[in-house]
């Protein structure tokens, strides 16, 4: 008789490829099969967050503000940086491994029988953990698109659309309008729908599906107070969270403690988003920007952080190409390394050759959440050796 897996990662390894969310499988049939028979508690409010970039930051800020207003909040984001449990938080605390493992023990036989993906299982785990904890509000970040994403297999009352750009073209299409059409489904069935400022082509698609869509004014981002989260682009994410809270309050869907909620947004910290780690006279900034749209959003903040960076290292997986970022980043750094490949050996070699080889300066590492995870591991190792 085989023993039970001894960790969340070991349980998830039974799905075949738990390395990342690359096993995207569109459709809700497997989700419905996984959810069937689960005695899930329905929260009083469920909020979907969809878009191309800024989803995790907006979701984190929104959840923090709701917690500050006295609600018990379940937050589901992806991917994680270091631990799977980062994806599933209850009142800001990562779900305990014991809860996650018990959930997986119940889910895994059915997950394997229906061929569920890593992300589908993770989404059902989040819903089950939130139900067990009896949360008042669930904030769910979509994985890919929205129409056939696992997070839209359950109904919601509100939706936020962050800036839409090109990403996941293999699944969502090569045209901005096609991608917007996929993401617009996040608004279906929702009493409240809010969008970030968008390109005109995107807005046409969104408003055709939802004529009463509220679109954030860019000036609202400038009016936000100073944020702990680094980067000017975070002001837009903060403004989206704040505007959604006010819309929900106006409709009587939440009782907002305005001062506390605004303070919680301002104090939010976003792992893997311009996260600073010091090593001697080196300042290393880690950011999980994984597409051209995200790197473009970073540019104004990068210019304010270093003039210039000693080195910028961009490492992304083999099926992505960030070569178009080179002319944007080249003026900001004395040395620029852009590579396709973010396996452990790729990342460690690049960091050895760029950061460890220099005694001081500002460095940026970006490309994906996997890159940031491995860069964090490398930094723990080299800083430990140096100590």
mmCIF file of C-alpha atoms in Angstrom:
data_model
loop_
_atom_site.group_PDB
_atom_site.id
_atom_site.type_symbol
_atom_site.label_atom_id
_atom_site.label_comp_id
_atom_site.label_asym_id
_atom_site.label_seq_id
_atom_site.Cartn_x
_atom_site.Cartn_y
_atom_site.Cartn_z
ATOM 1 C CA UNK A 1 0.000 0.000 0.000
ATOM 2 C CA UNK A 2 1.561 3.291 -1.078
ATOM 3 C CA UNK A 3 1.955 6.107 1.428
ATOM 4 C CA UNK A 4 0.250 9.454 1.042
ATOM 5 C CA UNK A 5 2.216 12.301 -0.546
ATOM 6 C CA UNK A 6 3.990 14.294 2.154
ATOM 7 C CA UNK A 7 3.541 17.783 0.681
ATOM 8 C CA UNK A 8 1.209 19.889 -1.418
ATOM 9 C CA UNK A 9 3.750 19.808 -4.253
ATOM 10 C CA UNK A 10 3.912 16.002 -4.093
ATOM 11 C CA UNK A 11 0.122 15.778 -4.316
ATOM 12 C CA UNK A 12 0.058 18.134 -7.298
ATOM 13 C CA UNK A 13 2.832 16.173 -9.000
ATOM 14 C CA UNK A 14 0.245 13.441 -9.577
ATOM 15 C CA UNK A 15 -1.289 15.703 -12.241
ATOM 16 C CA UNK A 16 1.774 15.203 -14.421
ATOM 17 C CA UNK A 17 3.167 18.713 -15.043
ATOM 18 C CA UNK A 18 2.785 20.862 -11.946
ATOM 19 C CA UNK A 19 5.711 23.123 -12.857
ATOM 20 C CA UNK A 20 3.539 26.059 -13.910
ATOM 21 C CA UNK A 21 0.141 26.914 -15.372
ATOM 22 C CA UNK A 22 1.165 25.906 -18.891
ATOM 23 C CA UNK A 23 -1.308 23.015 -18.970
ATOM 24 C CA UNK A 24 -4.186 25.412 -19.665
ATOM 25 C CA UNK A 25 -7.225 23.514 -20.844
ATOM 26 C CA UNK A 26 -10.136 25.744 -21.837
ATOM 27 C CA UNK A 27 -13.670 24.842 -20.841
ATOM 28 C CA UNK A 28 -15.779 24.439 -17.727
ATOM 29 C CA UNK A 29 -16.754 20.760 -17.966
ATOM 30 C CA UNK A 30 -13.887 19.534 -15.783
ATOM 31 C CA UNK A 31 -14.493 22.323 -13.270
ATOM 32 C CA UNK A 32 -18.161 21.381 -12.982
ATOM 33 C CA UNK A 33 -17.189 17.729 -12.522
ATOM 34 C CA UNK A 34 -14.760 18.676 -9.745
ATOM 35 C CA UNK A 35 -17.283 20.948 -8.034
ATOM 36 C CA UNK A 36 -20.149 18.463 -8.256
ATOM 37 C CA UNK A 37 -21.092 17.247 -4.805
ATOM 38 C CA UNK A 38 -18.766 19.612 -2.941
ATOM 39 C CA UNK A 39 -20.751 21.301 -0.147
ATOM 40 C CA UNK A 40 -19.501 24.794 -0.919
ATOM 41 C CA UNK A 41 -20.607 27.765 1.157
ATOM 42 C CA UNK A 42 -21.591 30.614 -1.208
ATOM 43 C CA UNK A 43 -19.996 33.889 -0.101
ATOM 44 C CA UNK A 44 -22.093 37.032 0.076
ATOM 45 C CA UNK A 45 -19.878 38.550 -2.645
ATOM 46 C CA UNK A 46 -17.558 37.135 -5.294
ATOM 47 C CA UNK A 47 -15.349 39.432 -7.396
ATOM 48 C CA UNK A 48 -13.551 38.398 -10.592
ATOM 49 C CA UNK A 49 -10.315 40.069 -11.686
ATOM 50 C CA UNK A 50 -9.415 39.630 -15.361
ATOM 51 C CA UNK A 51 -7.088 41.410 -17.785
ATOM 52 C CA UNK A 52 -3.539 41.052 -19.063
ATOM 53 C CA UNK A 53 -1.375 42.746 -16.426
ATOM 54 C CA UNK A 54 -1.975 44.107 -12.934
ATOM 55 C CA UNK A 55 -4.492 41.434 -11.928
ATOM 56 C CA UNK A 56 -2.584 40.124 -8.919
ATOM 57 C CA UNK A 57 -1.775 43.588 -7.571
ATOM 58 C CA UNK A 58 -5.353 44.826 -7.996
ATOM 59 C CA UNK A 59 -6.747 41.685 -6.373
ATOM 60 C CA UNK A 60 -4.342 41.961 -3.430
ATOM 61 C CA UNK A 61 -5.201 45.614 -2.813
ATOM 62 C CA UNK A 62 -8.932 44.970 -3.124
ATOM 63 C CA UNK A 63 -8.787 42.061 -0.676
ATOM 64 C CA UNK A 64 -6.772 44.104 1.840
ATOM 65 C CA UNK A 65 -9.277 46.962 1.702
ATOM 66 C CA UNK A 66 -12.220 44.610 2.221
ATOM 67 C CA UNK A 67 -10.453 43.023 5.199
ATOM 68 C CA UNK A 68 -9.890 46.501 6.632
ATOM 69 C CA UNK A 69 -13.635 47.106 6.254
ATOM 70 C CA UNK A 70 -14.359 44.141 8.515
ATOM 71 C CA UNK A 71 -14.976 41.343 6.005
ATOM 72 C CA UNK A 72 -13.465 37.884 6.048
ATOM 73 C CA UNK A 73 -11.852 37.632 2.615
ATOM 74 C CA UNK A 74 -10.566 34.766 0.505
ATOM 75 C CA UNK A 75 -7.966 35.814 -2.091
ATOM 76 C CA UNK A 76 -6.974 33.559 -4.992
ATOM 77 C CA UNK A 77 -4.083 34.669 -7.213
ATOM 78 C CA UNK A 78 -1.592 33.017 -9.551
ATOM 79 C CA UNK A 79 1.095 32.089 -10.207
ATOM 80 C CA UNK A 80 2.993 31.869 -6.921
ATOM 81 C CA UNK A 81 6.559 33.037 -6.388
ATOM 82 C CA UNK A 82 7.975 30.607 -3.811
ATOM 83 C CA UNK A 83 5.158 28.448 -2.331
ATOM 84 C CA UNK A 84 1.888 27.137 -3.724
ATOM 85 C CA UNK A 85 0.087 28.397 -0.603
ATOM 86 C CA UNK A 86 0.725 31.990 -1.728
ATOM 87 C CA UNK A 87 -2.148 31.469 -4.183
ATOM 88 C CA UNK A 88 -4.793 30.869 -1.511
ATOM 89 C CA UNK A 89 -5.041 33.388 1.320
ATOM 90 C CA UNK A 90 -7.681 33.923 3.965
ATOM 91 C CA UNK A 91 -7.579 37.360 5.579
ATOM 92 C CA UNK A 92 -4.083 37.808 4.220
ATOM 93 C CA UNK A 93 -2.760 34.528 5.658
ATOM 94 C CA UNK A 94 -1.676 31.696 3.376
ATOM 95 C CA UNK A 95 -3.833 28.587 3.678
ATOM 96 C CA UNK A 96 -2.035 26.031 5.912
ATOM 97 C CA UNK A 97 -0.425 23.069 4.167
ATOM 98 C CA UNK A 98 -2.544 20.714 6.293
ATOM 99 C CA UNK A 99 -5.736 22.267 4.902
ATOM 100 C CA UNK A 100 -4.411 22.163 1.335
ATOM 101 C CA UNK A 101 -3.246 18.541 1.605
ATOM 102 C CA UNK A 102 -6.564 17.413 3.100
ATOM 103 C CA UNK A 103 -8.372 19.161 0.255
ATOM 104 C CA UNK A 104 -6.141 17.491 -2.338
ATOM 105 C CA UNK A 105 -6.683 14.076 -0.798
ATOM 106 C CA UNK A 106 -10.417 14.505 -1.387
ATOM 107 C CA UNK A 107 -10.055 16.043 -4.854
ATOM 108 C CA UNK A 108 -7.266 14.071 -6.493
ATOM 109 C CA UNK A 109 -9.149 10.872 -7.447
ATOM 110 C CA UNK A 110 -11.805 12.862 -9.295
ATOM 111 C CA UNK A 111 -9.254 15.294 -10.728
ATOM 112 C CA UNK A 112 -7.307 12.439 -12.258
ATOM 113 C CA UNK A 113 -10.425 10.722 -13.547
ATOM 114 C CA UNK A 114 -11.653 13.822 -15.434
ATOM 115 C CA UNK A 115 -8.181 14.931 -16.597
ATOM 116 C CA UNK A 116 -8.270 18.205 -14.673
ATOM 117 C CA UNK A 117 -5.409 20.666 -15.109
ATOM 118 C CA UNK A 118 -3.131 22.086 -12.430
ATOM 119 C CA UNK A 119 -4.939 25.437 -12.525
ATOM 120 C CA UNK A 120 -8.388 23.845 -12.381
ATOM 121 C CA UNK A 121 -7.421 21.835 -9.309
ATOM 122 C CA UNK A 122 -5.862 24.914 -7.707
ATOM 123 C CA UNK A 123 -9.063 26.905 -8.343
ATOM 124 C CA UNK A 124 -11.305 24.262 -6.778
ATOM 125 C CA UNK A 125 -8.901 24.042 -3.831
ATOM 126 C CA UNK A 126 -9.287 27.793 -3.312
ATOM 127 C CA UNK A 127 -13.079 27.605 -3.446
ATOM 128 C CA UNK A 128 -13.102 24.666 -1.031
ATOM 129 C CA UNK A 129 -10.733 26.382 1.422
ATOM 130 C CA UNK A 130 -12.749 29.594 1.315
ATOM 131 C CA UNK A 131 -15.925 27.611 1.917
ATOM 132 C CA UNK A 132 -14.423 25.774 4.872
ATOM 133 C CA UNK A 133 -13.262 29.084 6.358
ATOM 134 C CA UNK A 134 -16.687 30.688 5.795
ATOM 135 C CA UNK A 135 -15.384 33.814 4.072
ATOM 136 C CA UNK A 136 -17.698 36.734 3.335
ATOM 137 C CA UNK A 137 -15.990 37.766 0.086
ATOM 138 C CA UNK A 138 -13.976 35.878 -2.522
ATOM 139 C CA UNK A 139 -11.588 37.721 -4.848
ATOM 140 C CA UNK A 140 -10.625 35.466 -7.775
ATOM 141 C CA UNK A 141 -7.874 36.315 -10.258
ATOM 142 C CA UNK A 142 -8.432 34.747 -13.677
ATOM 143 C CA UNK A 143 -5.665 32.644 -15.178
ATOM 144 C CA UNK A 144 -6.027 32.861 -18.973
ATOM 145 C CA UNK A 145 -8.707 34.992 -20.623
ATOM 146 C CA UNK A 146 -12.063 34.640 -18.890
ATOM 147 C CA UNK A 147 -14.626 32.966 -21.141
ATOM 148 C CA UNK A 148 -13.264 29.447 -20.595
ATOM 149 C CA UNK A 149 -11.119 30.124 -17.537
ATOM 150 C CA UNK A 150 -11.581 27.989 -14.429
ATOM 151 C CA UNK A 151 -12.472 31.032 -12.312
ATOM 152 C CA UNK A 152 -15.572 31.828 -14.396
ATOM 153 C CA UNK A 153 -17.067 28.385 -13.807
ATOM 154 C CA UNK A 154 -18.710 29.836 -10.683
ATOM 155 C CA UNK A 155 -20.993 32.910 -10.653
ATOM 156 C CA UNK A 156 -19.825 36.311 -9.430
ATOM 157 C CA UNK A 157 -21.385 39.624 -8.514
ATOM 158 C CA UNK A 158 -18.622 41.990 -9.644
ATOM 159 C CA UNK A 159 -15.796 42.117 -12.192
ATOM 160 C CA UNK A 160 -12.690 44.256 -12.637
ATOM 161 C CA UNK A 161 -10.830 44.354 -15.959
ATOM 162 C CA UNK A 162 -7.218 45.495 -15.706
ATOM 163 C CA UNK A 163 -5.339 46.776 -18.788
ATOM 164 C CA UNK A 164 -5.681 44.422 -21.757
ATOM 165 C CA UNK A 165 -2.739 43.703 -24.054
ATOM 166 C CA UNK A 166 -1.257 40.880 -26.110
ATOM 167 C CA UNK A 167 -0.475 37.700 -24.179
ATOM 168 C CA UNK A 168 -1.360 33.999 -24.362
ATOM 169 C CA UNK A 169 -1.968 34.454 -28.095
ATOM 170 C CA UNK A 170 -1.876 30.699 -28.685
ATOM 171 C CA UNK A 171 -5.102 30.401 -26.712
ATOM 172 C CA UNK A 172 -6.726 33.839 -27.013
ATOM 173 C CA UNK A 173 -5.826 34.969 -30.538
ATOM 174 C CA UNK A 174 -3.347 37.379 -32.107
ATOM 175 C CA UNK A 175 -5.643 40.398 -32.314
ATOM 176 C CA UNK A 176 -6.290 42.744 -29.408
ATOM 177 C CA UNK A 177 -10.011 42.692 -30.162
ATOM 178 C CA UNK A 178 -10.099 38.886 -29.934
ATOM 179 C CA UNK A 179 -8.298 38.941 -26.594
ATOM 180 C CA UNK A 180 -10.665 41.639 -25.302
ATOM 181 C CA UNK A 181 -13.623 39.512 -26.396
ATOM 182 C CA UNK A 182 -12.342 36.577 -24.342
ATOM 183 C CA UNK A 183 -11.720 38.698 -21.261
ATOM 184 C CA UNK A 184 -15.069 40.509 -21.551
ATOM 185 C CA UNK A 185 -16.769 37.321 -20.384
ATOM 186 C CA UNK A 186 -15.555 38.077 -16.859
ATOM 187 C CA UNK A 187 -18.409 40.590 -16.650
ATOM 188 C CA UNK A 188 -21.178 38.080 -17.402
ATOM 189 C CA UNK A 189 -23.786 37.861 -14.655
ATOM 190 C CA UNK A 190 -22.141 40.614 -12.627
ATOM 191 C CA UNK A 191 -24.100 43.493 -11.124
ATOM 192 C CA UNK A 192 -21.008 45.726 -11.199
ATOM 193 C CA UNK A 193 -18.347 45.889 -13.941
ATOM 194 C CA UNK A 194 -15.327 48.185 -13.937
ATOM 195 C CA UNK A 195 -12.489 48.562 -16.441
ATOM 196 C CA UNK A 196 -9.123 50.249 -16.422
ATOM 197 C CA UNK A 197 -8.471 52.773 -19.197
ATOM 198 C CA UNK A 198 -8.082 50.709 -22.372
ATOM 199 C CA UNK A 199 -7.108 51.149 -26.029
ATOM 200 C CA UNK A 200 -10.085 52.252 -28.108
ATOM 201 C CA UNK A 201 -10.270 48.878 -29.868
ATOM 202 C CA UNK A 202 -10.578 47.122 -26.514
ATOM 203 C CA UNK A 203 -13.178 49.532 -25.161
ATOM 204 C CA UNK A 204 -15.395 49.009 -28.210
ATOM 205 C CA UNK A 205 -15.451 45.279 -27.554
ATOM 206 C CA UNK A 206 -16.038 45.640 -23.810
ATOM 207 C CA UNK A 207 -18.831 48.204 -24.153
ATOM 208 C CA UNK A 208 -20.544 46.202 -26.877
ATOM 209 C CA UNK A 209 -20.855 43.380 -24.365
ATOM 210 C CA UNK A 210 -21.532 45.611 -21.372
ATOM 211 C CA UNK A 211 -22.968 49.074 -22.240
ATOM 212 C CA UNK A 212 -23.079 50.098 -18.564
ATOM 213 C CA UNK A 213 -19.394 49.342 -18.042
ATOM 214 C CA UNK A 214 -17.698 51.879 -15.767
ATOM 215 C CA UNK A 215 -14.290 52.959 -17.098
ATOM 216 C CA UNK A 216 -11.744 54.383 -14.698
ATOM 217 C CA UNK A 217 -10.450 57.857 -15.504
ATOM 218 C CA UNK A 218 -6.652 57.916 -15.622
ATOM 219 C CA UNK A 219 -6.740 60.976 -13.350
ATOM 220 C CA UNK A 220 -8.099 58.772 -10.555
ATOM 221 C CA UNK A 221 -4.769 56.950 -10.442
ATOM 222 C CA UNK A 222 -2.896 60.232 -9.953
ATOM 223 C CA UNK A 223 -5.171 61.103 -7.039
ATOM 224 C CA UNK A 224 -4.242 57.996 -5.041
ATOM 225 C CA UNK A 225 -2.092 58.497 -1.919
ATOM 226 C CA UNK A 226 1.551 57.315 -1.822
ATOM 227 C CA UNK A 227 1.798 53.530 -1.994
ATOM 228 C CA UNK A 228 4.148 51.032 -0.391
ATOM 229 C CA UNK A 229 4.073 49.046 -3.658
ATOM 230 C CA UNK A 230 6.879 50.364 -5.858
ATOM 231 C CA UNK A 231 6.163 51.616 -9.369
ATOM 232 C CA UNK A 232 3.942 54.234 -10.918
ATOM 233 C CA UNK A 233 1.842 51.546 -12.617
ATOM 234 C CA UNK A 234 0.704 50.398 -9.167
ATOM 235 C CA UNK A 235 -1.256 53.626 -8.792
ATOM 236 C CA UNK A 236 -3.586 52.437 -11.557
ATOM 237 C CA UNK A 237 -4.083 49.098 -9.809
ATOM 238 C CA UNK A 238 -4.771 50.891 -6.526
ATOM 239 C CA UNK A 239 -7.269 53.216 -8.215
ATOM 240 C CA UNK A 240 -9.098 50.233 -9.734
ATOM 241 C CA UNK A 241 -9.416 48.595 -6.321
ATOM 242 C CA UNK A 242 -10.584 51.825 -4.714
ATOM 243 C CA UNK A 243 -13.136 52.617 -7.456
ATOM 244 C CA UNK A 244 -14.583 49.092 -7.298
ATOM 245 C CA UNK A 245 -15.034 49.415 -3.538
ATOM 246 C CA UNK A 246 -16.899 52.690 -3.967
ATOM 247 C CA UNK A 247 -19.124 51.219 -6.666
ATOM 248 C CA UNK A 248 -19.968 48.276 -4.427
ATOM 249 C CA UNK A 249 -20.652 50.653 -1.549
ATOM 250 C CA UNK A 250 -22.942 52.812 -3.679
ATOM 251 C CA UNK A 251 -24.993 49.741 -4.566
ATOM 252 C CA UNK A 252 -25.208 48.678 -0.914
ATOM 253 C CA UNK A 253 -23.166 45.533 -1.566
ATOM 254 C CA UNK A 254 -20.489 46.385 1.004
ATOM 255 C CA UNK A 255 -20.244 48.681 4.009
ATOM 256 C CA UNK A 256 -17.009 50.526 3.338
ATOM 257 C CA UNK A 257 -14.765 51.885 6.101
ATOM 258 C CA UNK A 258 -13.211 54.428 3.804
ATOM 259 C CA UNK A 259 -10.186 55.623 5.785
ATOM 260 C CA UNK A 260 -9.159 52.101 6.814
ATOM 261 C CA UNK A 261 -9.760 50.688 3.352
ATOM 262 C CA UNK A 262 -7.698 53.391 1.655
ATOM 263 C CA UNK A 263 -4.882 52.917 4.177
ATOM 264 C CA UNK A 264 -4.911 49.159 3.516
ATOM 265 C CA UNK A 265 -4.572 49.728 -0.227
ATOM 266 C CA UNK A 266 -1.671 52.121 0.345
ATOM 267 C CA UNK A 267 0.093 49.624 2.656
ATOM 268 C CA UNK A 268 -0.257 46.608 0.356
ATOM 269 C CA UNK A 269 2.929 44.782 -0.604
ATOM 270 C CA UNK A 270 3.022 42.717 -3.794
ATOM 271 C CA UNK A 271 5.558 39.856 -3.872
ATOM 272 C CA UNK A 272 7.557 39.689 -7.087
ATOM 273 C CA UNK A 273 6.586 43.187 -8.205
ATOM 274 C CA UNK A 274 9.593 45.507 -8.097
ATOM 275 C CA UNK A 275 10.630 43.737 -4.928
ATOM 276 C CA UNK A 276 13.973 45.030 -3.639
ATOM 277 C CA UNK A 277 16.658 42.777 -2.161
ATOM 278 C CA UNK A 278 19.985 44.213 -1.015
ATOM 279 C CA UNK A 279 23.245 42.251 -1.207
ATOM 280 C CA UNK A 280 26.223 44.246 -0.043
ATOM 281 C CA UNK A 281 26.452 47.298 -2.297
ATOM 282 C CA UNK A 282 24.136 45.699 -4.835
ATOM 283 C CA UNK A 283 20.433 46.560 -5.067
ATOM 284 C CA UNK A 284 18.502 43.853 -6.887
ATOM 285 C CA UNK A 285 14.968 44.496 -8.100
ATOM 286 C CA UNK A 286 12.794 41.477 -8.926
ATOM 287 C CA UNK A 287 9.719 41.833 -11.111
ATOM 288 C CA UNK A 288 7.661 39.107 -12.770
ATOM 289 C CA UNK A 289 6.834 41.118 -15.915
ATOM 290 C CA UNK A 290 6.412 38.362 -18.500
ATOM 291 C CA UNK A 291 5.255 40.126 -21.645
ATOM 292 C CA UNK A 292 5.948 43.287 -23.616
ATOM 293 C CA UNK A 293 2.802 44.966 -22.264
ATOM 294 C CA UNK A 294 4.050 44.519 -18.682
ATOM 295 C CA UNK A 295 7.562 45.721 -19.476
ATOM 296 C CA UNK A 296 6.156 48.838 -21.149
ATOM 297 C CA UNK A 297 4.186 49.550 -17.960
ATOM 298 C CA UNK A 298 7.394 49.221 -15.917
ATOM 299 C CA UNK A 299 9.470 51.661 -17.952
ATOM 300 C CA UNK A 300 8.582 54.940 -16.176
ATOM 301 C CA UNK A 301 9.278 53.333 -12.788
ATOM 302 C CA UNK A 302 12.592 51.861 -13.904
ATOM 303 C CA UNK A 303 13.898 55.244 -14.965
ATOM 304 C CA UNK A 304 13.196 56.530 -11.456
ATOM 305 C CA UNK A 305 14.897 53.578 -9.703
ATOM 306 C CA UNK A 306 18.314 53.685 -11.336
ATOM 307 C CA UNK A 307 20.202 55.868 -13.799
ATOM 308 C CA UNK A 308 21.364 53.594 -15.233
ATOM 309 C CA UNK A 309 21.001 49.996 -14.017
ATOM 310 C CA UNK A 310 24.309 48.180 -13.940
ATOM 311 C CA UNK A 311 22.524 45.245 -15.591
ATOM 312 C CA UNK A 312 19.019 44.161 -16.605
ATOM 313 C CA UNK A 313 18.439 40.431 -16.967
ATOM 314 C CA UNK A 314 15.308 39.234 -18.801
ATOM 315 C CA UNK A 315 14.738 35.470 -18.845
ATOM 316 C CA UNK A 316 11.500 33.952 -20.068
ATOM 317 C CA UNK A 317 10.289 30.513 -21.061
ATOM 318 C CA UNK A 318 11.041 29.043 -24.458
ATOM 319 C CA UNK A 319 7.615 29.710 -26.007
ATOM 320 C CA UNK A 320 7.768 33.444 -25.266
ATOM 321 C CA UNK A 321 9.818 36.038 -27.101
ATOM 322 C CA UNK A 322 10.683 39.329 -25.432
ATOM 323 C CA UNK A 323 13.162 40.487 -28.081
ATOM 324 C CA UNK A 324 10.896 43.479 -28.745
ATOM 325 C CA UNK A 325 11.722 44.694 -25.240
ATOM 326 C CA UNK A 326 15.417 45.115 -26.107
ATOM 327 C CA UNK A 327 15.244 48.624 -27.626
ATOM 328 C CA UNK A 328 13.092 49.759 -24.681
ATOM 329 C CA UNK A 329 15.433 48.438 -21.992
ATOM 330 C CA UNK A 330 18.812 49.004 -23.669
ATOM 331 C CA UNK A 331 19.036 52.726 -22.786
ATOM 332 C CA UNK A 332 18.367 51.947 -19.119
ATOM 333 C CA UNK A 333 21.314 49.626 -18.440
ATOM 334 C CA UNK A 334 25.037 49.340 -18.977
ATOM 335 C CA UNK A 335 24.514 45.640 -19.658
ATOM 336 C CA UNK A 336 21.370 43.937 -20.995
ATOM 337 C CA UNK A 337 20.834 40.190 -21.125
ATOM 338 C CA UNK A 338 17.655 38.858 -22.776
ATOM 339 C CA UNK A 339 17.364 35.090 -22.981
ATOM 340 C CA UNK A 340 14.764 32.451 -23.777
ATOM 341 C CA UNK A 341 14.943 29.769 -21.126
ATOM 342 C CA UNK A 342 14.132 30.065 -17.424
ATOM 343 C CA UNK A 343 15.178 26.704 -16.103
ATOM 344 C CA UNK A 344 17.276 26.686 -12.937
ATOM 345 C CA UNK A 345 20.588 26.378 -14.784
ATOM 346 C CA UNK A 346 19.693 29.230 -17.175
ATOM 347 C CA UNK A 347 18.784 31.637 -14.381
ATOM 348 C CA UNK A 348 21.681 30.758 -12.078
ATOM 349 C CA UNK A 349 24.202 31.076 -14.907
ATOM 350 C CA UNK A 350 22.874 34.475 -15.983
ATOM 351 C CA UNK A 351 22.900 35.803 -12.407
ATOM 352 C CA UNK A 352 26.386 34.448 -11.764
ATOM 353 C CA UNK A 353 27.651 36.188 -14.907
ATOM 354 C CA UNK A 354 25.935 39.536 -14.285
ATOM 355 C CA UNK A 355 25.233 40.171 -10.591
ATOM 356 C CA UNK A 356 27.824 38.028 -8.785
ATOM 357 C CA UNK A 357 30.512 39.249 -11.175
ATOM 358 C CA UNK A 358 29.967 42.877 -10.118
ATOM 359 C CA UNK A 359 30.598 44.394 -6.684
ATOM 360 C CA UNK A 360 27.955 47.110 -6.696
ATOM 361 C CA UNK A 361 25.110 48.723 -8.600
ATOM 362 C CA UNK A 362 21.416 48.382 -9.357
ATOM 363 C CA UNK A 363 20.182 45.246 -11.085
ATOM 364 C CA UNK A 364 16.769 44.268 -12.464
ATOM 365 C CA UNK A 365 15.721 40.636 -12.944
ATOM 366 C CA UNK A 366 12.488 39.989 -14.821
ATOM 367 C CA UNK A 367 10.761 37.683 -17.306
ATOM 368 C CA UNK A 368 8.318 35.458 -15.395
ATOM 369 C CA UNK A 369 7.266 34.271 -11.951
ATOM 370 C CA UNK A 370 9.463 31.202 -12.439
ATOM 371 C CA UNK A 371 12.436 33.470 -13.098
ATOM 372 C CA UNK A 372 11.700 35.444 -9.924
ATOM 373 C CA UNK A 373 11.332 32.259 -7.861
ATOM 374 C CA UNK A 374 14.703 31.002 -9.076
ATOM 375 C CA UNK A 375 16.345 34.410 -8.642
ATOM 376 C CA UNK A 376 15.080 34.494 -5.046
ATOM 377 C CA UNK A 377 16.514 31.026 -4.478
ATOM 378 C CA UNK A 378 19.856 32.101 -5.983
ATOM 379 C CA UNK A 379 19.972 35.214 -3.803
ATOM 380 C CA UNK A 380 19.282 33.202 -0.652
ATOM 381 C CA UNK A 381 22.159 30.918 -1.587
ATOM 382 C CA UNK A 382 24.768 33.542 -2.527
ATOM 383 C CA UNK A 383 23.913 35.868 0.345
ATOM 384 C CA UNK A 384 24.194 32.936 2.742
ATOM 385 C CA UNK A 385 27.611 32.047 1.364
ATOM 386 C CA UNK A 386 28.726 35.681 1.588
ATOM 387 C CA UNK A 387 27.611 35.882 5.217
#
